[in-house]
XYZ file of C-alpha atoms in Angstrom:
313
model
C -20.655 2.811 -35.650
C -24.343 2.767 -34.805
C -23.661 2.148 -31.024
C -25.014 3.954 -28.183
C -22.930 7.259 -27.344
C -22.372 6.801 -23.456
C -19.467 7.456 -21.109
C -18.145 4.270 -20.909
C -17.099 4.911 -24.376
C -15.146 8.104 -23.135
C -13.374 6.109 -20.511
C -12.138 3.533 -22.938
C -10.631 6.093 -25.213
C -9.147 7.668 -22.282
C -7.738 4.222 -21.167
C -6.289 3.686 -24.578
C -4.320 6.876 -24.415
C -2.823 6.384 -21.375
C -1.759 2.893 -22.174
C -0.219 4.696 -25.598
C 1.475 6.989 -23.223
C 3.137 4.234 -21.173
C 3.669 1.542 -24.042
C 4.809 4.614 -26.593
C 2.593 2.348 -29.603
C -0.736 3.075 -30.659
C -3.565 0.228 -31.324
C -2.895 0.597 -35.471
C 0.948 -0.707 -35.287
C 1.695 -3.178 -37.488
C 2.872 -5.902 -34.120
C -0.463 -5.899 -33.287
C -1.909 -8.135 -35.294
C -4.596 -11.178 -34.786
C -5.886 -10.974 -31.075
C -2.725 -9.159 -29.511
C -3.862 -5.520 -28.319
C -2.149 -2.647 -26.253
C -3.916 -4.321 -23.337
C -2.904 -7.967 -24.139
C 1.377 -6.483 -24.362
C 1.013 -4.546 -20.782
C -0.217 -7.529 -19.231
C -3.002 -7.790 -16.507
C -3.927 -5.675 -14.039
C -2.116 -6.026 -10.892
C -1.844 -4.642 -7.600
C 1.764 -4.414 -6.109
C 4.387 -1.592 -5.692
C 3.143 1.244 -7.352
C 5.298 3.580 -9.247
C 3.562 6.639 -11.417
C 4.220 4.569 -14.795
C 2.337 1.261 -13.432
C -0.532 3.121 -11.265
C -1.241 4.722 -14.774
C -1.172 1.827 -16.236
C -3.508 0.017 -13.784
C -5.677 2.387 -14.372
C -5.615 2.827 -18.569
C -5.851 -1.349 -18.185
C -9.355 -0.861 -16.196
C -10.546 1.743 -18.098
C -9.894 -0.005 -21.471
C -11.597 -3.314 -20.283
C -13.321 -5.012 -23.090
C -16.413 -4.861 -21.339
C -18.097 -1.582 -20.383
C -19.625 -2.608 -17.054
C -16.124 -3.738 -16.208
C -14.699 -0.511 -16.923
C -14.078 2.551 -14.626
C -16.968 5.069 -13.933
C -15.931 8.407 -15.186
C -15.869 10.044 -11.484
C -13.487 7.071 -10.294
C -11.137 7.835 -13.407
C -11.262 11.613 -12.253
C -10.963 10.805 -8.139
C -7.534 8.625 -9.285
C -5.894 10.892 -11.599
C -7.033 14.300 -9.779
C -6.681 13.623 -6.161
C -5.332 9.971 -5.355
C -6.344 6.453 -4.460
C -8.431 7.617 -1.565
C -9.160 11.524 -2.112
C -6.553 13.041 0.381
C -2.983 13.508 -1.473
C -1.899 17.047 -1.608
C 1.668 16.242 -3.643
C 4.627 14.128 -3.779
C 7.658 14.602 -2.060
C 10.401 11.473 -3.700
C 12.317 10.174 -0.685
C 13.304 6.439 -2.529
C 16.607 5.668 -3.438
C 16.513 6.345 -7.280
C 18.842 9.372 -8.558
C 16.004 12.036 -8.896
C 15.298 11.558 -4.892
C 15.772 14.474 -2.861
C 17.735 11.905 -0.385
C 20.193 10.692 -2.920
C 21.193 14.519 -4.339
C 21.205 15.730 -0.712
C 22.083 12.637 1.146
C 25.996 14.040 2.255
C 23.900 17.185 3.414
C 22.074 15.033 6.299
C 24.108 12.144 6.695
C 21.776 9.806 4.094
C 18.933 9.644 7.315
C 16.038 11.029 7.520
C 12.886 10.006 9.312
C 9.266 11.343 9.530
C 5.551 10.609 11.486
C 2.124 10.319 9.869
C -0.572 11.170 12.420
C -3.716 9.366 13.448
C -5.851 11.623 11.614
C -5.472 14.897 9.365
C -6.074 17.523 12.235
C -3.117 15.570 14.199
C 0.403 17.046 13.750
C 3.214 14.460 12.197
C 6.724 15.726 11.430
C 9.653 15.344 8.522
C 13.064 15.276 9.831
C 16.579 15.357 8.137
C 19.923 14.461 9.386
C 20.406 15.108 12.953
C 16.504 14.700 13.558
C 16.467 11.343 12.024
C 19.779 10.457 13.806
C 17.347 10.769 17.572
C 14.869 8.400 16.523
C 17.421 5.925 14.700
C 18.532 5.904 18.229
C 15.348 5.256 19.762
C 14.887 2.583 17.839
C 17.818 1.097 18.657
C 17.161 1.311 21.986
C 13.685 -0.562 21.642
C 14.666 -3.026 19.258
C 12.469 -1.643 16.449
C 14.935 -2.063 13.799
C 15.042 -4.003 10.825
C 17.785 -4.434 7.958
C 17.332 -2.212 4.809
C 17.508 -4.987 1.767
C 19.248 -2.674 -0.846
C 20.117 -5.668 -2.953
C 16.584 -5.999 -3.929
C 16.709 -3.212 -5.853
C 17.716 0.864 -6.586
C 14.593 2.491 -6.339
C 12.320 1.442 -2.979
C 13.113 0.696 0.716
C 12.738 -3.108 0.547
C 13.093 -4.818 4.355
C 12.117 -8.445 5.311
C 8.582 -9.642 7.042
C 8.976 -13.101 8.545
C 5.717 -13.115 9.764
C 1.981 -11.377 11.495
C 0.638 -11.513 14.417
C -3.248 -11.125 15.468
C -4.376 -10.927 19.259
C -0.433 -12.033 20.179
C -0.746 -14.860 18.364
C 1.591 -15.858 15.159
C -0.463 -16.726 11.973
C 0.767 -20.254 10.321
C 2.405 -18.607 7.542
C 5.735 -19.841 6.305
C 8.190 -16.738 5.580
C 8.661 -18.461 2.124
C 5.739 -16.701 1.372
C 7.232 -12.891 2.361
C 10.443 -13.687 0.932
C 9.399 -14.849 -2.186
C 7.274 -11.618 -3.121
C 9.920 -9.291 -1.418
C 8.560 -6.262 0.672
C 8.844 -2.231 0.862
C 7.688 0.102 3.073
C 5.735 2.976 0.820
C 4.089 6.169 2.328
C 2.165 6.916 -0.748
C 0.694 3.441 -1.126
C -2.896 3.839 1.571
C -3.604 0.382 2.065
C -1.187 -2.281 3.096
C -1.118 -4.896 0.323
C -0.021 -8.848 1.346
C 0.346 -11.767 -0.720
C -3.142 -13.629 -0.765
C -1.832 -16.705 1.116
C -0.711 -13.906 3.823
C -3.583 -12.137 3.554
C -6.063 -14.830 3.875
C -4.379 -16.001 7.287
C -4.886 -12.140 8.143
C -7.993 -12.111 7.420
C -9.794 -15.291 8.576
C -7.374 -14.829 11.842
C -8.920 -10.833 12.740
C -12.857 -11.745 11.917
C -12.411 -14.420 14.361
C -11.723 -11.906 16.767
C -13.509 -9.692 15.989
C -16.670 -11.737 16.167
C -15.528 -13.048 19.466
C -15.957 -9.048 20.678
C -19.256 -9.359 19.397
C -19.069 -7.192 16.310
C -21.374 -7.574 13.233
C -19.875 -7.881 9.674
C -20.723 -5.264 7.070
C -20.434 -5.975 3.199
C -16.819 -4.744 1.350
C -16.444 -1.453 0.560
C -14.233 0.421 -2.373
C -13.336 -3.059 -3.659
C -9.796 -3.875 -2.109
C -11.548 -3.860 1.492
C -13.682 -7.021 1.590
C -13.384 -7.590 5.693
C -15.591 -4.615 7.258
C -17.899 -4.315 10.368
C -20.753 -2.174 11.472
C -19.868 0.063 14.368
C -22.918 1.825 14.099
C -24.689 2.726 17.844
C -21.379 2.086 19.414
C -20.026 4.322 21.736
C -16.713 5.109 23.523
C -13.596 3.048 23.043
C -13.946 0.673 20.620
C -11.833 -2.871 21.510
C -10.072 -4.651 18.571
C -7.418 -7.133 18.622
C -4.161 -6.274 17.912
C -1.644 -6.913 14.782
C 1.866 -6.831 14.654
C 3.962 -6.963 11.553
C 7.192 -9.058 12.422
C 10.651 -8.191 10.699
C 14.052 -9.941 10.142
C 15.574 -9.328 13.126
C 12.615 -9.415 15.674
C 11.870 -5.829 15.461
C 7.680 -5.497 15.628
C 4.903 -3.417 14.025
C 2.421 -3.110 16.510
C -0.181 -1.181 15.095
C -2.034 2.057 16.360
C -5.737 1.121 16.512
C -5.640 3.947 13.358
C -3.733 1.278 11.458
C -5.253 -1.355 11.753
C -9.058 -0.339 10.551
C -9.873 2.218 7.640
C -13.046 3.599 8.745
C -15.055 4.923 5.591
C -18.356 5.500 7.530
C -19.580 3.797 11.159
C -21.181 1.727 8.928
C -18.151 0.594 7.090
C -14.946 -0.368 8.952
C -12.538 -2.191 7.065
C -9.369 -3.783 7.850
C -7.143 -1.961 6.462
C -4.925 -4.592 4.421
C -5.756 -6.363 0.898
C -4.393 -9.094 -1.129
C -2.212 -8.538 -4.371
C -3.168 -10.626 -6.948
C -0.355 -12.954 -6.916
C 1.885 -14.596 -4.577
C 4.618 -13.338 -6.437
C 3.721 -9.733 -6.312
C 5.709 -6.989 -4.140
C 3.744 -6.373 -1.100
C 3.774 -3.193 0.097
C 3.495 -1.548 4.237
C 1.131 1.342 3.406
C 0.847 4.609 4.880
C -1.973 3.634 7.113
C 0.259 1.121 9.079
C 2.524 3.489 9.726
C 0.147 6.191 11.669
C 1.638 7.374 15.014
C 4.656 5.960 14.438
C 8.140 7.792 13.462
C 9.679 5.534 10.429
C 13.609 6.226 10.306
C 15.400 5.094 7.185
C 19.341 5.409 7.091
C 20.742 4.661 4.045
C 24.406 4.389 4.836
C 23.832 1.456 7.628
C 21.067 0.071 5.375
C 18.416 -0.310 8.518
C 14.718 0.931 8.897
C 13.445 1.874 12.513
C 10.185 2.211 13.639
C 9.361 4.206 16.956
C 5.549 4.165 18.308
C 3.568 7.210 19.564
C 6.026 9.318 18.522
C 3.369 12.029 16.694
């Protein structure tokens, strides 16, 4: 009463609904009582592997922040609810392993594989395969070596594998696998960015600024918050040169990233590595959709093994 109508109001009623959504309890139950809240039961905000429930829930936790400056601007709240993360998903398609997957009620149809390509960028063609499609690049990967065990006692729902390690320029980063195997791993096509553990991450990032300085590159400030390493490529023509990174798996099998994967490029002013840090060691790190560009991903249930393929869209 008697405070200045603005939207940041508006957003923190909106955040309050969708955390009664989610939590099915409104703010006036009697457990909430003293300095326990709707926010203070959910938890804090985290950044990890997404489902619908807990990306709502991210969000209703940012837009009900006790603070107003620390809450969501309306046209954010609209950009993640309307369109997605980054302002380019057209619809879901659920390939997991939970029962309302298309994979799991049609898995006898195509032999439980299926495999698919995201291209380098949106006028580029990629591909979705069933069965007998899938079955040709789960044999190019075994050819090549790109194949990595599918760890289906992690859970029902994702495709969890295990990361022993990253490299940058060739070189492996000092980071002990206790740190991938204690947050767990899944690969995700509708998670964008590629999120790591902070210890990970930190090697990552300290590791590719190195190099990138060494090629004579100028640093440009963070951009859309998760993306804190970025460069100016403004003036530059041609090919640009950037030190590779590989994503090692159990098993030896190797991510070596398209050039497409390994920068997001918001503007030639902003180009960001393309990975961030979860906000705890313990949280599930995730192998986004931009890693994946160029290459065909190949997932067959029934031998519980992932395979990655490069150029293959």
């Amino acid at each position: 009463m008697g405070l200045e109508i603005s939207t940041a109001g508006d957003v923190y009623s909106y955040g309050i609904i969708l955390l009664e959504m989610v939590m099915g309890r409104c703010p006036t139950d009697g457990p909430f009582v003293g300095r326990l809240n709707l926010c203070g039961l959910v938890g804090g905000p985290r950044i990890g592997a997404w489902s619908c429930v807990e990306r709502l829930t991210e969000l209703g936790l940012r837009c009900a922040a006790d603070s107003p400056g620390d809450r969501r601007a309306i046209g954010r709240v609209s950009m993640v609810v309307g369109v997605g993360l980054f302002g380019q998903s057209a619809g879901v398609l659920g390939l997991g392993r939970g029962r309302t997957s298309l994979m799991v009620q049609a898995g006898n149809k195509y032999s439980g594989m299926f495999a698919y390509c995201l291209p380098a960028d949106p006028s580029g063609t990629g591909f979705l395969d069933f069965g007998p499609g899938a079955a040709t690049m789960a044999a190019v990967a075994v050819k090549e070596a790109r194949q990595t065990p599918m760890l289906t006692y992690k859970g029902p729902r994702y495709y969890y594998v295990g990361m022993t390690g990253i490299k940058v320029g060739g070189h492996l980063l000092p980071i002990s696998r206790s740190v991938f195997s204690a947050a767990g791993m899944i690969v995700d096509s509708g998670t964008v960015i590629t999120r790591l553990p902070p210890l990970a991450y930190r090697q990552l990032r300290l590791a590719f600024a190195k190099d990138m300085a060494a090629l004579g590159y100028q640093k440009a400030p963070g951009w859309f918050e998760m993306l804190d390493t970025c460069f100016n490529l403004t003036g530059l023509q041609g090919i640009v040169l950037l030190p590779t990174v590989s994503l090692v798996f159990q098993g030896g099998a190797s991510l070596d990233m398209d050039a497409t994967g390994i920068l997001y490029v918001a503007n030639v002013s902003h180009a960001c590595l393309a990975f961030a840090a979860n906000n705890r060691n313990s949280d599930m790190a995730v192998i986004g959709s931009t890693q994946q560009k160029t290459y065909s991903f190949m997932y067959d249930i029934g031998k519980k093994v992932v395979g990655f393929t490069p150029g293959a869209c």
